[in-house]
Short mmCIF file of C-alpha atoms and ligand atoms in Angstrom, two decimals:
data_model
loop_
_atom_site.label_atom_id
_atom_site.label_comp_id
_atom_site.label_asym_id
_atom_site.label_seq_id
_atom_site.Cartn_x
_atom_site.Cartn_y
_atom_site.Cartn_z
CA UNK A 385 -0.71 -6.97 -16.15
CA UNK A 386 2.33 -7.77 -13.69
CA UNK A 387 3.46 -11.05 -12.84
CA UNK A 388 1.57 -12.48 -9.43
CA UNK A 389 4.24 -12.79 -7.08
CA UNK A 390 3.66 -15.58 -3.99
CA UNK A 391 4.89 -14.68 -0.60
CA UNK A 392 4.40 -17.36 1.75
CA UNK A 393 4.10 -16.37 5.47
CA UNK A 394 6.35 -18.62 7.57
CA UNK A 395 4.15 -18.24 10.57
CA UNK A 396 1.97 -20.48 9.57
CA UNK A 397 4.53 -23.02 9.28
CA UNK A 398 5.70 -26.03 10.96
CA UNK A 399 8.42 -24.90 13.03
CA UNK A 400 9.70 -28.11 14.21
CA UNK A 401 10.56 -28.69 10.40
CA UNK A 402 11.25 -25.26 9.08
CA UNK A 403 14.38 -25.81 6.94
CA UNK A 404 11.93 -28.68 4.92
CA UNK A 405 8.82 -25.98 5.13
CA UNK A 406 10.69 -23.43 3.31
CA UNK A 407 12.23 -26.30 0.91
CA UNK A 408 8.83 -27.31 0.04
CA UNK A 409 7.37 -23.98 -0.76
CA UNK A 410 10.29 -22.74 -2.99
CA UNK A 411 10.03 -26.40 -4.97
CA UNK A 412 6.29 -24.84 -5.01
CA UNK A 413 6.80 -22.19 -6.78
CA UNK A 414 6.65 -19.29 -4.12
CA UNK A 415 8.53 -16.22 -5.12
CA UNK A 416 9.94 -14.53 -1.60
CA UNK A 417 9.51 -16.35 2.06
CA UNK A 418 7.46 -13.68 4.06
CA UNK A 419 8.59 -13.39 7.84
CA UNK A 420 6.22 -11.63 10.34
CA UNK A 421 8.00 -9.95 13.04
CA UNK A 422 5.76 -9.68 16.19
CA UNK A 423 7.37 -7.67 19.49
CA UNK A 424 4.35 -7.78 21.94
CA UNK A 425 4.32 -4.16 22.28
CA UNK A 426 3.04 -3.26 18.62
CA UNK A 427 1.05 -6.15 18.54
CA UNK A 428 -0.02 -8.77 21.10
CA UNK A 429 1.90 -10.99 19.99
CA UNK A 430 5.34 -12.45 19.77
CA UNK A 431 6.93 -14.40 17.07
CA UNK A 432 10.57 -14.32 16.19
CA UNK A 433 13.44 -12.43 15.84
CA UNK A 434 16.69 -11.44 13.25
CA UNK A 435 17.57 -14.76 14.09
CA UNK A 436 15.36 -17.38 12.71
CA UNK A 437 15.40 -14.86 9.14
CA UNK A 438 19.58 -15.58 9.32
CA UNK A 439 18.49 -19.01 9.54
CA UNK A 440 15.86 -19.29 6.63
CA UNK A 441 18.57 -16.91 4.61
CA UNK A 442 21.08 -20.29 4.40
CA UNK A 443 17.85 -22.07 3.33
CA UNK A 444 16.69 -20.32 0.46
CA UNK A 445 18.20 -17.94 -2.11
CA UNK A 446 13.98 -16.37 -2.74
CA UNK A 447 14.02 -12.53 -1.74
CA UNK A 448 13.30 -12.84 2.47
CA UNK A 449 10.22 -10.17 2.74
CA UNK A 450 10.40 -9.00 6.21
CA UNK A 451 7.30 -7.46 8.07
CA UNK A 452 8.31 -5.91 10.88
CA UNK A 453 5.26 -5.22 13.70
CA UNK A 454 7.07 -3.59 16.14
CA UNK A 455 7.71 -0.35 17.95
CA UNK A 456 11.08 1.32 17.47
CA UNK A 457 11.72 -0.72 13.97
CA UNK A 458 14.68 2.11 13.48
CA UNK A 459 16.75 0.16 16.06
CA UNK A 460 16.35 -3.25 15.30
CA UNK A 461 16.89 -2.69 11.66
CA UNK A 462 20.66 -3.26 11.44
CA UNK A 463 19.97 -6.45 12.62
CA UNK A 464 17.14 -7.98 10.17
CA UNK A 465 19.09 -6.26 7.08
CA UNK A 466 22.31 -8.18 8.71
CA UNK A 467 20.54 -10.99 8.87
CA UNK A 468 19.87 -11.15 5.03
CA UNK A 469 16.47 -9.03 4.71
CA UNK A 470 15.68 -7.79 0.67
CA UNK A 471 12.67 -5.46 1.93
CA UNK A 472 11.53 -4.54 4.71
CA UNK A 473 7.91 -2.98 5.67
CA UNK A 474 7.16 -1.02 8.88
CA UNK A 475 4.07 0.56 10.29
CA UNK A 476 2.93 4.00 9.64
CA UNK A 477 0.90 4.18 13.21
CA UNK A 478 2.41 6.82 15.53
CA UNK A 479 2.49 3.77 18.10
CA UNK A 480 5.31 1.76 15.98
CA UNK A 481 7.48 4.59 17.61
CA UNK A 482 9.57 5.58 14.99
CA UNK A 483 10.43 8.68 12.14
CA UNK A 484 8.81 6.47 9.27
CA UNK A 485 10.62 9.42 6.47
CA UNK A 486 14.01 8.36 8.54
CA UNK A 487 13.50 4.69 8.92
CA UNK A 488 12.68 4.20 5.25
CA UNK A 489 15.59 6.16 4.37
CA UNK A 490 17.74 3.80 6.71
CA UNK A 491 16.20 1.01 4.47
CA UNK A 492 16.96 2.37 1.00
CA UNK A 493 20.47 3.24 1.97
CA UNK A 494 20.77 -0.42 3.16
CA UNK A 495 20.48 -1.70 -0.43
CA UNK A 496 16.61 -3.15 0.73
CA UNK A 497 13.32 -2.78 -0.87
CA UNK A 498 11.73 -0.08 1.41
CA UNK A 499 7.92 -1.03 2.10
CA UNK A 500 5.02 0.55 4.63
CA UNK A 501 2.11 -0.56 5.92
CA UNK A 502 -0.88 0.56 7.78
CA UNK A 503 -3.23 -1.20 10.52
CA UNK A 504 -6.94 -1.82 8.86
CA UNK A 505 -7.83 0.97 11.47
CA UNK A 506 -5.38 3.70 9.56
CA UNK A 507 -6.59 5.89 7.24
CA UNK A 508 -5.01 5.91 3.79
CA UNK A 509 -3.73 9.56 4.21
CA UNK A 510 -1.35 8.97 6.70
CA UNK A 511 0.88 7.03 3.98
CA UNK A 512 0.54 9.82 1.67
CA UNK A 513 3.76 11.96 2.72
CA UNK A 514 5.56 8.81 2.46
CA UNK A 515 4.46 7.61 -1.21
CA UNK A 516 7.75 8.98 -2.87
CA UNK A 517 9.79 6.90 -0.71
CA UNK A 518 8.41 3.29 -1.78
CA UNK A 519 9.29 0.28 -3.19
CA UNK A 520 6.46 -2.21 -1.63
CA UNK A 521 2.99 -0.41 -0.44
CA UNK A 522 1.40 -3.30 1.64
CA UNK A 523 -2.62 -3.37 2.25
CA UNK A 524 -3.40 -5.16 5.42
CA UNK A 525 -6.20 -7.19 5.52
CA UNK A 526 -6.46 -7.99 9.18
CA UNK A 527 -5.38 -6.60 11.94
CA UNK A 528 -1.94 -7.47 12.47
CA UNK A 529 -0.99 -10.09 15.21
CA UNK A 530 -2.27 -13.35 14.12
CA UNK A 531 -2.19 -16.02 12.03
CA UNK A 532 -5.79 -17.53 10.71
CA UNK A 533 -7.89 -14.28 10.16
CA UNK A 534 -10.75 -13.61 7.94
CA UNK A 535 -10.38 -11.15 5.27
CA UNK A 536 -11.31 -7.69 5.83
CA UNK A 537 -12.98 -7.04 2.08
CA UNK A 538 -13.50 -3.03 3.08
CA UNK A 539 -9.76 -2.65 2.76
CA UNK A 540 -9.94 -2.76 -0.81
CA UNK A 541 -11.01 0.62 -1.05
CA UNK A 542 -7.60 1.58 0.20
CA UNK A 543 -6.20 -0.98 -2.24
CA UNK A 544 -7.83 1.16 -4.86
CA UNK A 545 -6.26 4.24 -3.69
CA UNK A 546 -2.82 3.00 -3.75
CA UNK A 547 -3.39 1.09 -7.24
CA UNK A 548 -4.69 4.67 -8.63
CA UNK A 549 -1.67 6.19 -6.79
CA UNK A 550 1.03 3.27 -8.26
CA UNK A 551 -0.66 3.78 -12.10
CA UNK A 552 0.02 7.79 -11.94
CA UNK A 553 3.50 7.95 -10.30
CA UNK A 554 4.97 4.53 -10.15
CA UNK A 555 4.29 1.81 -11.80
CA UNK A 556 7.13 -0.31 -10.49
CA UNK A 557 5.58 0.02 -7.10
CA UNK A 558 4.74 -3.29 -5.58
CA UNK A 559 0.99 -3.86 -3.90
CA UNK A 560 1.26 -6.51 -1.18
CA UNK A 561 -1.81 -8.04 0.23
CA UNK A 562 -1.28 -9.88 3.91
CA UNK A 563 -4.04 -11.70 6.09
CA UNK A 564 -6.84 -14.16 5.53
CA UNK A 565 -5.65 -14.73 1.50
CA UNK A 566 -7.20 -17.55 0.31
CA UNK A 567 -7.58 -18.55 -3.61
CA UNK A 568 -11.02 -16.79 -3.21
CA UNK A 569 -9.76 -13.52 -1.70
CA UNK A 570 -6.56 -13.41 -3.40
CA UNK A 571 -8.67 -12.88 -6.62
CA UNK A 572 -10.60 -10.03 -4.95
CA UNK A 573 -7.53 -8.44 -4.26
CA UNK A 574 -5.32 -8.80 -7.61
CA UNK A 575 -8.70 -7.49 -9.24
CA UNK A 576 -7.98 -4.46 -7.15
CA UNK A 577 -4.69 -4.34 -7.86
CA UNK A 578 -2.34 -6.14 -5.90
CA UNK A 579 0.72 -7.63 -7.58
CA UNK A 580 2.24 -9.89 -4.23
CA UNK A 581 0.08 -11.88 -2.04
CA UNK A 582 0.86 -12.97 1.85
CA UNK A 583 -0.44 -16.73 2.58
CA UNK A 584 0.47 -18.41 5.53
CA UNK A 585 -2.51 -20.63 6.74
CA UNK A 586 -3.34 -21.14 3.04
CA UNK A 587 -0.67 -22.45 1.95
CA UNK A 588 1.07 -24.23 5.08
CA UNK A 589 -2.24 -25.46 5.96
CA UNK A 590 -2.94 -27.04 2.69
CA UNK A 591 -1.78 -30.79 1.81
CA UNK A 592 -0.51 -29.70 -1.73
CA UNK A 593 1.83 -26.40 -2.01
CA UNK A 594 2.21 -26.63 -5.82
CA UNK A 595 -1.50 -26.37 -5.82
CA UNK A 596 -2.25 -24.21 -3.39
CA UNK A 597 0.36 -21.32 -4.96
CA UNK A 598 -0.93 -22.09 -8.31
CA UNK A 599 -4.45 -21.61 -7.03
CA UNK A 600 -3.35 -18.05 -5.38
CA UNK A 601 -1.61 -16.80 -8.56
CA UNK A 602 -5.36 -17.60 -10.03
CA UNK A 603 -3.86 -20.48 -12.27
C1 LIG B 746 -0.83 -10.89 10.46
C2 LIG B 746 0.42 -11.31 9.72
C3 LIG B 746 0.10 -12.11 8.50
C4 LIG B 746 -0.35 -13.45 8.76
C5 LIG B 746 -1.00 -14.00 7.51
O1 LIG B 746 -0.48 -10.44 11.70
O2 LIG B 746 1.08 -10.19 9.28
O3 LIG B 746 1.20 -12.23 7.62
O4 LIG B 746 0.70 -14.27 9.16
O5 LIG B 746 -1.50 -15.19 7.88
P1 LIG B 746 -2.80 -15.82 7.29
O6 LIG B 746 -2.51 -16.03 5.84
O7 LIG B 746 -2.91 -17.08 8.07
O8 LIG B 746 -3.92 -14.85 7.51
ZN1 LIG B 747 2.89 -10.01 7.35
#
């Protein structure tokens, strides 16, 4: 089985001490620093931009896992992969406003892990034409906005479908989980095949990191 890779969602974290929150979770043992990229068009909400990832890029030398939900990800991508991005996912959903077979392309021939996502809402098929194209496959399990969700368990079917997809053609694919992890549901979801699992309330929350990322990895 592949190594359990910890991706902690900065978030969740204390912003008025972010260069000692992503200290503390790389002493922890995470394995990239996950930043969620919010517009307010895509989602309702806003978070932050190419500039806070430049910043945690002089913190850190983990792989910085961008997520980016927003519309027109095409034109903003110079910037994140500027400001020190190793992969970067975008939506699938016609509303993220973009050519996902281009944008991926634009990715790959950036050097970065090229990764794609899809809203719990999305059916599995609309990633299909993409498949070839992947480094990272990530499984949401909420919908996208927030910080502090519950779990959507009935994704899992869809993690299934991409684990069956991953064992036929590529093996080296990574399956991300992202929303409401938790020790319990991480389990659920590396039993279904996931190989890199999104915490941010979990782990930022919690008064012991170590712990906490030891716990996810099912330790
Ligand atoms: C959802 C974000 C998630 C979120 C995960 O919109 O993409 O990464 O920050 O946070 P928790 O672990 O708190 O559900
Ligand atoms: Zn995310």
């Amino acid at each position: 089985m592949q190594r359990v890779l910890i991706a902690p969602s900065i978030l969740a974290a204390d912003f008025s001490r972010l260069a000692d929150e992503v200290c503390q979770v790389e002493e922890a043992g995470a394995d990239w620093i996950h930043c969620d990229i919010m517009d307010g068009h895509f989602v309702d909400n806003i978070s932050f931009g190419p500039g806070i990832v430049a910043t945690v890029r002089k913190l850190t030398n983990l792989p910085l896992d961008v997520h980016l939900m927003i519309q027109h990800a095409d034109h903003y991508l110079p910037r994140f992969i500027d400001a020190g991005a190793n992969s970067i996912t975008i939506h699938v959903e016609p509303e993220a406003k973009h050519n996902v077979g281009k944008t991926l392309q634009q990715i790959r021939d950036a050097g970065c892990h090229a990764g794609l996502t899809l809203n719990p809402a999305t059916p599995f098929a609309l990633l299909e034409p993409f498949l070839h194209q992947l480094d990272l496959l990530l499984i949401m399990t909420v919908h996208p906005g927030f910080g502090g969700q519950s779990f959507r368990a009935e994704q899992m079917e869809k993690l299934r479908q991409a684990y069956d997809w991953k064992t036929k053609n590529n093996p080296n694919l990574d399956l991300e989980v992202d929303g409401g992890i938790n020790p319990e549901t991480a389990k659920i979801a590396i039993e279904n095949g996931a190989n890199v699992i999104v915490a941010g309330t979990s782990i930022f929350k919690s008064k012991d990191y170590a712990a906490e990322i030891r716990a996810l990895r099912g330790e």
